[in-house]
CSV table of C-alpha atoms in Angstrom, one decimal:
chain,number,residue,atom,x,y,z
A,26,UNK,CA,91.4,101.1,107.1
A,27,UNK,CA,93.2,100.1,110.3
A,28,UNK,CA,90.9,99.0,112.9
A,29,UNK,CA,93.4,98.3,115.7
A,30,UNK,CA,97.0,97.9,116.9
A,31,UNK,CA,99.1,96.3,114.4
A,32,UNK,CA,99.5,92.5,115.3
A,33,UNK,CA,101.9,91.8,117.9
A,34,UNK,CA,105.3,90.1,116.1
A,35,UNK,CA,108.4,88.7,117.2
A,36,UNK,CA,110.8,90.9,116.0
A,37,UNK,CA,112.8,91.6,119.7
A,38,UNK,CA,113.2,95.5,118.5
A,39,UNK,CA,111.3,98.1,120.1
A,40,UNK,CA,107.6,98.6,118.5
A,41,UNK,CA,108.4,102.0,117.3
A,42,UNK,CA,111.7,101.2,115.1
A,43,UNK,CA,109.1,98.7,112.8
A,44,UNK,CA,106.0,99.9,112.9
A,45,UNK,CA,104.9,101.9,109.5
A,46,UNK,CA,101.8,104.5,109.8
A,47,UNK,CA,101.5,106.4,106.5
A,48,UNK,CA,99.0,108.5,105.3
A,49,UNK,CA,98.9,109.6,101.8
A,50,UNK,CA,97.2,112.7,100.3
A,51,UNK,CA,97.8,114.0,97.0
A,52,UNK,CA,97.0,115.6,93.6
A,53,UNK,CA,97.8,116.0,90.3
A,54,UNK,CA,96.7,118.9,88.0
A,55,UNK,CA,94.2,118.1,85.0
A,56,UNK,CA,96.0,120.0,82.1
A,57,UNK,CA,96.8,117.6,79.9
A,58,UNK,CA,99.2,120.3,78.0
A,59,UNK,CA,101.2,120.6,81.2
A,60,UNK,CA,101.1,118.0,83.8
A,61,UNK,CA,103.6,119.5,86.4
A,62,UNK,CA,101.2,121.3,88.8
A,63,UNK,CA,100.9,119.0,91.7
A,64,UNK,CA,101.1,118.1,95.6
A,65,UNK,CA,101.9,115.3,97.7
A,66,UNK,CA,101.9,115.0,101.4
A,67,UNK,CA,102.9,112.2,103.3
A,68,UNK,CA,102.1,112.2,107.6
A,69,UNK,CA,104.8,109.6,108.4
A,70,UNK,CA,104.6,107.9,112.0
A,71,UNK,CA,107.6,105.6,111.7
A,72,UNK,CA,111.2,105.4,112.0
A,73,UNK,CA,114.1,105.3,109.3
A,74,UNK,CA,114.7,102.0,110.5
A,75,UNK,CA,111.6,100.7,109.9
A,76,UNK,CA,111.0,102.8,106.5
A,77,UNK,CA,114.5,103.3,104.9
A,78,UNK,CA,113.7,105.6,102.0
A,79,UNK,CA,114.7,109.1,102.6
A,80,UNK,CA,111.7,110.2,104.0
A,81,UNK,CA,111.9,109.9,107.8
A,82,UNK,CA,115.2,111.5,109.3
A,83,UNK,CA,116.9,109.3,112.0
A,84,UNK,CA,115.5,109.8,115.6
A,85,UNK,CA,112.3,111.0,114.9
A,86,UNK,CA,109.3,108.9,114.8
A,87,UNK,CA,106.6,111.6,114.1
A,88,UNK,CA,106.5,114.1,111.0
A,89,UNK,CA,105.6,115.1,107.8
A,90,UNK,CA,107.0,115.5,104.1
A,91,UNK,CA,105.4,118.2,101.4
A,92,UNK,CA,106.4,118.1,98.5
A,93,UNK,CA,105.3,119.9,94.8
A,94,UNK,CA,105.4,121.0,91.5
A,95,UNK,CA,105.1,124.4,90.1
A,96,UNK,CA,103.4,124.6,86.2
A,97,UNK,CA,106.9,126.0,85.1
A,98,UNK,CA,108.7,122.9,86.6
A,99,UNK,CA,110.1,124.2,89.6
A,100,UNK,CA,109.9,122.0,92.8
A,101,UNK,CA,109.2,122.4,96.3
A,102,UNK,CA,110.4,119.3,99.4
A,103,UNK,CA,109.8,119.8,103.0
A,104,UNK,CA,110.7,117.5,105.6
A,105,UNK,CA,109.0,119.0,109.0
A,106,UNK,CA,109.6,116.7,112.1
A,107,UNK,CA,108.2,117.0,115.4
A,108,UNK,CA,109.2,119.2,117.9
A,109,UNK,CA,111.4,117.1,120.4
A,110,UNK,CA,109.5,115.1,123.2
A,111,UNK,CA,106.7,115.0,121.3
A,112,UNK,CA,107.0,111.7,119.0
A,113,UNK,CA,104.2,110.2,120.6
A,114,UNK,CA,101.5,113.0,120.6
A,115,UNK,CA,99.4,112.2,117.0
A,116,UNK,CA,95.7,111.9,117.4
A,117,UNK,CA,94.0,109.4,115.0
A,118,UNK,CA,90.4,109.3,115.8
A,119,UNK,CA,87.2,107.7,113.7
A,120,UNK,CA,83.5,108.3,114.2
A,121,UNK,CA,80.4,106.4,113.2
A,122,UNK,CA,79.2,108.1,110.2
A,123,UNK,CA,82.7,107.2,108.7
A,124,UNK,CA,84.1,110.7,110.0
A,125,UNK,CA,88.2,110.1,110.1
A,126,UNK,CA,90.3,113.1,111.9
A,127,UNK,CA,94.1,113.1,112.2
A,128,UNK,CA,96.3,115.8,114.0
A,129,UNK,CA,100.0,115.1,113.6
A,130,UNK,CA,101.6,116.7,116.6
A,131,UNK,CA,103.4,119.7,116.3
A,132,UNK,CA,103.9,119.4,112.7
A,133,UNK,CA,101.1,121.5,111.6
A,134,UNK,CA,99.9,118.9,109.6
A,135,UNK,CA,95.8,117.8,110.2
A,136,UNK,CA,93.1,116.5,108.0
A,137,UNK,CA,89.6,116.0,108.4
A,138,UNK,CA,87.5,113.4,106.6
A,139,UNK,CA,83.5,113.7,106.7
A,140,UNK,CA,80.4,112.2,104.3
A,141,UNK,CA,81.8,108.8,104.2
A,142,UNK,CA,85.1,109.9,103.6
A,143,UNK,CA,83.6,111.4,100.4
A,144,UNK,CA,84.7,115.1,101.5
A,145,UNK,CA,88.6,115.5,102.8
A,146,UNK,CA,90.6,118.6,103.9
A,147,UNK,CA,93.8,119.1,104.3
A,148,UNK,CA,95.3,122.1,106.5
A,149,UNK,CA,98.9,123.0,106.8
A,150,UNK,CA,99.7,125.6,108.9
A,151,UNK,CA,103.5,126.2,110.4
A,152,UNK,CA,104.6,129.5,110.1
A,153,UNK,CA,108.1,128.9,111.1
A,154,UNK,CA,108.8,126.6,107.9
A,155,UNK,CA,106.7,129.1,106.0
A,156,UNK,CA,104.0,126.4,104.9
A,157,UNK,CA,100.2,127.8,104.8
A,158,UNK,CA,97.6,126.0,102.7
A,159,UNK,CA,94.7,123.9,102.4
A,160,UNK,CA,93.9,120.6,100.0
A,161,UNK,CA,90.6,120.0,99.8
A,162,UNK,CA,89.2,116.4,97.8
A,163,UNK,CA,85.6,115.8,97.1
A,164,UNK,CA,84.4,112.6,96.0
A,165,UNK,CA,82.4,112.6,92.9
A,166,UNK,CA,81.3,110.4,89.8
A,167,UNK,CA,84.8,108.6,89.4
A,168,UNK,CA,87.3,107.0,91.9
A,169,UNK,CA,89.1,110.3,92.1
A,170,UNK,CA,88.3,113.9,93.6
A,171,UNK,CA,88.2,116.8,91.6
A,172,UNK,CA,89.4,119.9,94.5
A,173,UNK,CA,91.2,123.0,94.5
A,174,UNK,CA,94.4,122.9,95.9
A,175,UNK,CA,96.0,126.8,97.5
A,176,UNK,CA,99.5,126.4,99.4
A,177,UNK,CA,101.7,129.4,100.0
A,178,UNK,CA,105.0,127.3,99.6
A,179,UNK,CA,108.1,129.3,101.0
A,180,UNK,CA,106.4,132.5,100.1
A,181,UNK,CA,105.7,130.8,96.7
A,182,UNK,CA,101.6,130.6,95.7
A,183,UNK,CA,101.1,126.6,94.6
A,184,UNK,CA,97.0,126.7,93.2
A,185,UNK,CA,95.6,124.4,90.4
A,186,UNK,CA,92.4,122.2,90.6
A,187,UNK,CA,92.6,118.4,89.1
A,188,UNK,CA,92.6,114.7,90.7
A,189,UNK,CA,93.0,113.9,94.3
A,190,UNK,CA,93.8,110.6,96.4
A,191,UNK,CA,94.2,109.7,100.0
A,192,UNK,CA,94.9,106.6,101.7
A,193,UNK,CA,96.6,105.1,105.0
A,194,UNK,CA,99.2,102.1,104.8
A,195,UNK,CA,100.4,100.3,107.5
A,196,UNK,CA,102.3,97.4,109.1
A,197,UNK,CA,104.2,95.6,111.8
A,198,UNK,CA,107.4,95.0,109.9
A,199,UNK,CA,110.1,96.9,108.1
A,200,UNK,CA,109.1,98.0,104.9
A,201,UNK,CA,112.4,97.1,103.0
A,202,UNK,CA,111.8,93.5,104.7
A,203,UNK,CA,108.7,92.9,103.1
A,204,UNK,CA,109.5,94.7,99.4
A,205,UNK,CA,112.0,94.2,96.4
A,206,UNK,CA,110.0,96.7,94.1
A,207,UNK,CA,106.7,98.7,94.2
A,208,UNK,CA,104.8,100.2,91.5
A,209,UNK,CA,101.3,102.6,92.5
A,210,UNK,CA,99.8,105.8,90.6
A,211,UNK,CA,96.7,107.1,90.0
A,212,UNK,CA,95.0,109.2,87.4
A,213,UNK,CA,92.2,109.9,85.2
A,214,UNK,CA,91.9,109.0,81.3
A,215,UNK,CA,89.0,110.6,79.5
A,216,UNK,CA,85.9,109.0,81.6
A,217,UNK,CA,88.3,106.4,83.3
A,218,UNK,CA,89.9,107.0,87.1
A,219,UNK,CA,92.7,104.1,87.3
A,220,UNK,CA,94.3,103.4,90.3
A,221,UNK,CA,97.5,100.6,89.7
A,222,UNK,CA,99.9,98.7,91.9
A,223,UNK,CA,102.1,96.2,91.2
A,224,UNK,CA,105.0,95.0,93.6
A,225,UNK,CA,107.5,92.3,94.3
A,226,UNK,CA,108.2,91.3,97.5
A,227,UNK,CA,110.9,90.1,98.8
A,228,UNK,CA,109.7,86.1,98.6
A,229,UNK,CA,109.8,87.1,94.7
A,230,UNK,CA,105.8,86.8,94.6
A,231,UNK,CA,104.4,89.5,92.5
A,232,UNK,CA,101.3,90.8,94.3
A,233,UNK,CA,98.5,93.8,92.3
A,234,UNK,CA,95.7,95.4,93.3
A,235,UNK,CA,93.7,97.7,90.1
A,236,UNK,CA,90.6,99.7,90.2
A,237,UNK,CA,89.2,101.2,87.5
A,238,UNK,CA,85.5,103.5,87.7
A,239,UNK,CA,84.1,104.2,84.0
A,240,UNK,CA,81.8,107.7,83.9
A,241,UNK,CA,80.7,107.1,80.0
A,242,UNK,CA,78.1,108.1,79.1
A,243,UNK,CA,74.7,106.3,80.5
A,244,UNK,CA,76.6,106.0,83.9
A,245,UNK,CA,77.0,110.1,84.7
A,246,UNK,CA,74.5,109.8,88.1
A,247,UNK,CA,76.3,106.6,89.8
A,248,UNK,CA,79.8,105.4,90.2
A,249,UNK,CA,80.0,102.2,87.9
A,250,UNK,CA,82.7,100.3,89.0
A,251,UNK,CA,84.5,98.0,85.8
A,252,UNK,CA,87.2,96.8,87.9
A,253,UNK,CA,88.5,96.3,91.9
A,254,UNK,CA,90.7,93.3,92.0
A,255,UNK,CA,94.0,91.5,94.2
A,256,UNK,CA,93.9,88.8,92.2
A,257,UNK,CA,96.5,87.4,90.0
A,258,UNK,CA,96.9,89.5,86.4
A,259,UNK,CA,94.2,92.1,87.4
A,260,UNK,CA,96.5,94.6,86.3
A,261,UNK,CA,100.2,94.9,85.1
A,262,UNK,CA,102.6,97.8,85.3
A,263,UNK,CA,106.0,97.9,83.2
A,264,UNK,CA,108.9,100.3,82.4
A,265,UNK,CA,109.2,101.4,79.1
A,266,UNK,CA,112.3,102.8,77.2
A,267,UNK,CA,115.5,104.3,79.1
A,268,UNK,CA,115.6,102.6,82.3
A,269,UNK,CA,113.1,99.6,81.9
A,270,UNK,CA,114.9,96.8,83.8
A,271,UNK,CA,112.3,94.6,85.1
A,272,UNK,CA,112.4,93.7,88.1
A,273,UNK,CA,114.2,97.2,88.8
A,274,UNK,CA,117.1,97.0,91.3
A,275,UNK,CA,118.7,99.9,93.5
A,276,UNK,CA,120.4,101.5,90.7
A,277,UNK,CA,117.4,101.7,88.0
A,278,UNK,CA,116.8,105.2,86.9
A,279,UNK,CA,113.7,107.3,85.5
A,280,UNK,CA,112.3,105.1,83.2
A,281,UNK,CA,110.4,106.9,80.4
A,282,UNK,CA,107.2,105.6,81.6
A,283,UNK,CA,104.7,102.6,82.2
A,284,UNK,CA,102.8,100.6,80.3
A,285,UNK,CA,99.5,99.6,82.4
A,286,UNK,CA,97.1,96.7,81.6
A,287,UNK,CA,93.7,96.7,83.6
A,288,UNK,CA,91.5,93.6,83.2
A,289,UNK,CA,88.2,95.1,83.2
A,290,UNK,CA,85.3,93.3,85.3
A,291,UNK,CA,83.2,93.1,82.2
A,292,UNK,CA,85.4,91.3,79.6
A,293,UNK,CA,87.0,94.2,78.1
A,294,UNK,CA,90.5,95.3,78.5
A,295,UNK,CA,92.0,98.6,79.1
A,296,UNK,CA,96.2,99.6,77.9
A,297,UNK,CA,97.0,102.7,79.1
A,298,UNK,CA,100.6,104.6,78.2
A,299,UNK,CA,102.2,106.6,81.4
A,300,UNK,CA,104.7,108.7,80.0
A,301,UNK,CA,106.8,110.8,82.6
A,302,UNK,CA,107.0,114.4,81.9
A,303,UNK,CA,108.5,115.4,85.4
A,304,UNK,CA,110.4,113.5,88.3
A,305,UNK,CA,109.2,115.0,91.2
A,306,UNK,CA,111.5,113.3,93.7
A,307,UNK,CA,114.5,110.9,93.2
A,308,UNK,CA,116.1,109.0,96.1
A,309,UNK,CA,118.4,105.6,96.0
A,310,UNK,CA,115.5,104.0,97.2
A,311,UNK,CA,112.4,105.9,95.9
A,312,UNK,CA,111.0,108.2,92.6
A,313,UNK,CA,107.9,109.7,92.3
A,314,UNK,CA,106.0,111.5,89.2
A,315,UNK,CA,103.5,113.1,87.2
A,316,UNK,CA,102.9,112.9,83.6
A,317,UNK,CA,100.6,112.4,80.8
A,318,UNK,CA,98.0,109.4,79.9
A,319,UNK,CA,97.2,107.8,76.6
A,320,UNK,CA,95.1,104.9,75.9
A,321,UNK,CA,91.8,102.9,75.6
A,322,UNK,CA,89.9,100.2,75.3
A,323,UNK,CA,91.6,96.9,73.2
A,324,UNK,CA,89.1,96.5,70.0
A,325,UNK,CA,87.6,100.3,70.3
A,326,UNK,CA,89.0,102.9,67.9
A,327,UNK,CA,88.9,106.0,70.4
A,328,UNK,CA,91.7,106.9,72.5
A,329,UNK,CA,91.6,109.5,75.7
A,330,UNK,CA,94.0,111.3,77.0
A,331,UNK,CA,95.0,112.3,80.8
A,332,UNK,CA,97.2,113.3,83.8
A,333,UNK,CA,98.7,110.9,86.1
A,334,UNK,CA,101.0,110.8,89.3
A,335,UNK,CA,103.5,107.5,90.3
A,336,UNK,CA,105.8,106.0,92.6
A,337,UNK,CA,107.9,103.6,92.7
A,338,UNK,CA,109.9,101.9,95.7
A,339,UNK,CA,113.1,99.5,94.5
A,340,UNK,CA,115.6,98.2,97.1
């Protein structure tokens, strides 16, 4: 969590043309015969020079992208910014039971987290761009949260329950400075919540972060926590099939999916197959998508299955 002003850097442009303030809130559905159903919404407080993906429309500093997936395939993107003269007016406030509450301006975008963080909501409400719904993620055994998710969608009914996550990212420098390629998803694979990411930046130094909570059985009453590691080979994540260049560059399509080693904190290790059944979004710069899970522990004969949502950045 960001506990101050970014740090002060000698890039001579003004403050708000690098400075990157995301927060991420999302879901995927839990169907493993269909994994379409989902939501993403992204409260951007940046500018397309300092976040060069598609996302953030030049001039505007504050707003907000929706986007979704219908079960029959059918998608949904919103870009809503601001209302003019009003970049500045986000509220971002933190209290000392871990209580985090966000207002993004005029967007109609706000979220509320309480318990720790442990219980979210997420409210849209902006009549104009006919957007009206509610995410709500509760924390429970695992490193995800099971919620229900009900958006009216441009008079369109979005509902489906499943796996929830939400995070901020920040920093004091362009993003397409700092990154060649970015790999991050999270999902859930029989009693295992994964979360991977694996990027290059642009120094050519591969950088990962994985966590990985394990409900089996004897564990149903406490998180137990097999792996939460930066270090070096903690996790992997590679392209598979069409598309599969590694590192990918600019022009790299879909690729059919990943294939995603965890290093487990007690010896064992975890392959997991992410196989992409729907592209959500696809810029030049950015593609994001759900699809389904396969996979288990190296040396144990059972295999789980599961639902899943990715990114991935390449510039």
């Amino acid at each position: 969590m960001c506990t101050g002003p970014p740090r002060r850097s000698k890039d001579p442009s003004s403050p708000q043309q690098r400075i990157v303030r995301l927060v991420v809130l999302d879901a995927v559905t839990s169907d493993h015969n269909n994994a379409n159903n989902s939501i993403v919404i992204i409260l951007f407080h940046t500018s397309s020079t300092a976040f060069p993906t598609g996302f953030v429309d030049p001039g505007v500093i504050v707003s907000a992208v929706i986007s979704a997936t219908f079960a029959d395939g059918t998608k949904f993107v919103k870009r809503i910014a601001a209302a003019p003269g009003d970049d500045g007016a986000i509220t971002f406030t933190t209290g000392n039971d871990g209580a985090v509450e966000g207002v993004w301006s005029t967007t109609g975008f706000s979220f509320k987290g309480t318990n720790g963080l442990k219980n979210f909501v997420v409210r849209v409400n902006n009549t104009i761009a006919g957007l009206v719904g509610e995410l709500t993620l509760k924390s429970v055994i695992t490193a995800e949260a099971h919620l229900p998710c009900v958006f009216d969608l441009g008079g369109r009914r979005l509902e489906f329950s499943g796996y929830g996550y939400h995070d901020k990212n920040w920093g004091d420098q362009p993003f397409a400075a700092l990154i060649q390629s970015w790999y991050w998803g999270h999902g859930r694979l029989g009693p295992f919540s994964i979360v991977w990411f694996d990027a290059i930046g642009t120094d050519g130094v591969e950088r990962v972060s994985g966590f990985v909570s394990d409900a089996s059985k004897g564990y149903s009453t406490t998180l137990r926590v097999v792996a939460a590691s930066c270090q070096e080979g903690a996790v992997s994540a590679r392209p598979f099939g069409n598309n599969s260049e590694y590192p990918p560059h600019l022009n790299s399509g879909t690729p059919d999916g990943f294939v995603l080693v965890f290093q487990l904190g007690d010896g064992r290790v975890l392959n997991v197959t992410a196989r992409t059944t729907s592209v959500i979004l696809d810029f030049p710069f950015y593609g994001r998508y759900t699809g389904l899970l396969t996979g288990g522990v190296v040396g144990r004969r059972r295999t789980f299955t599961g639902t899943a949502l990715w990114e991935q950045f390449r510039f």
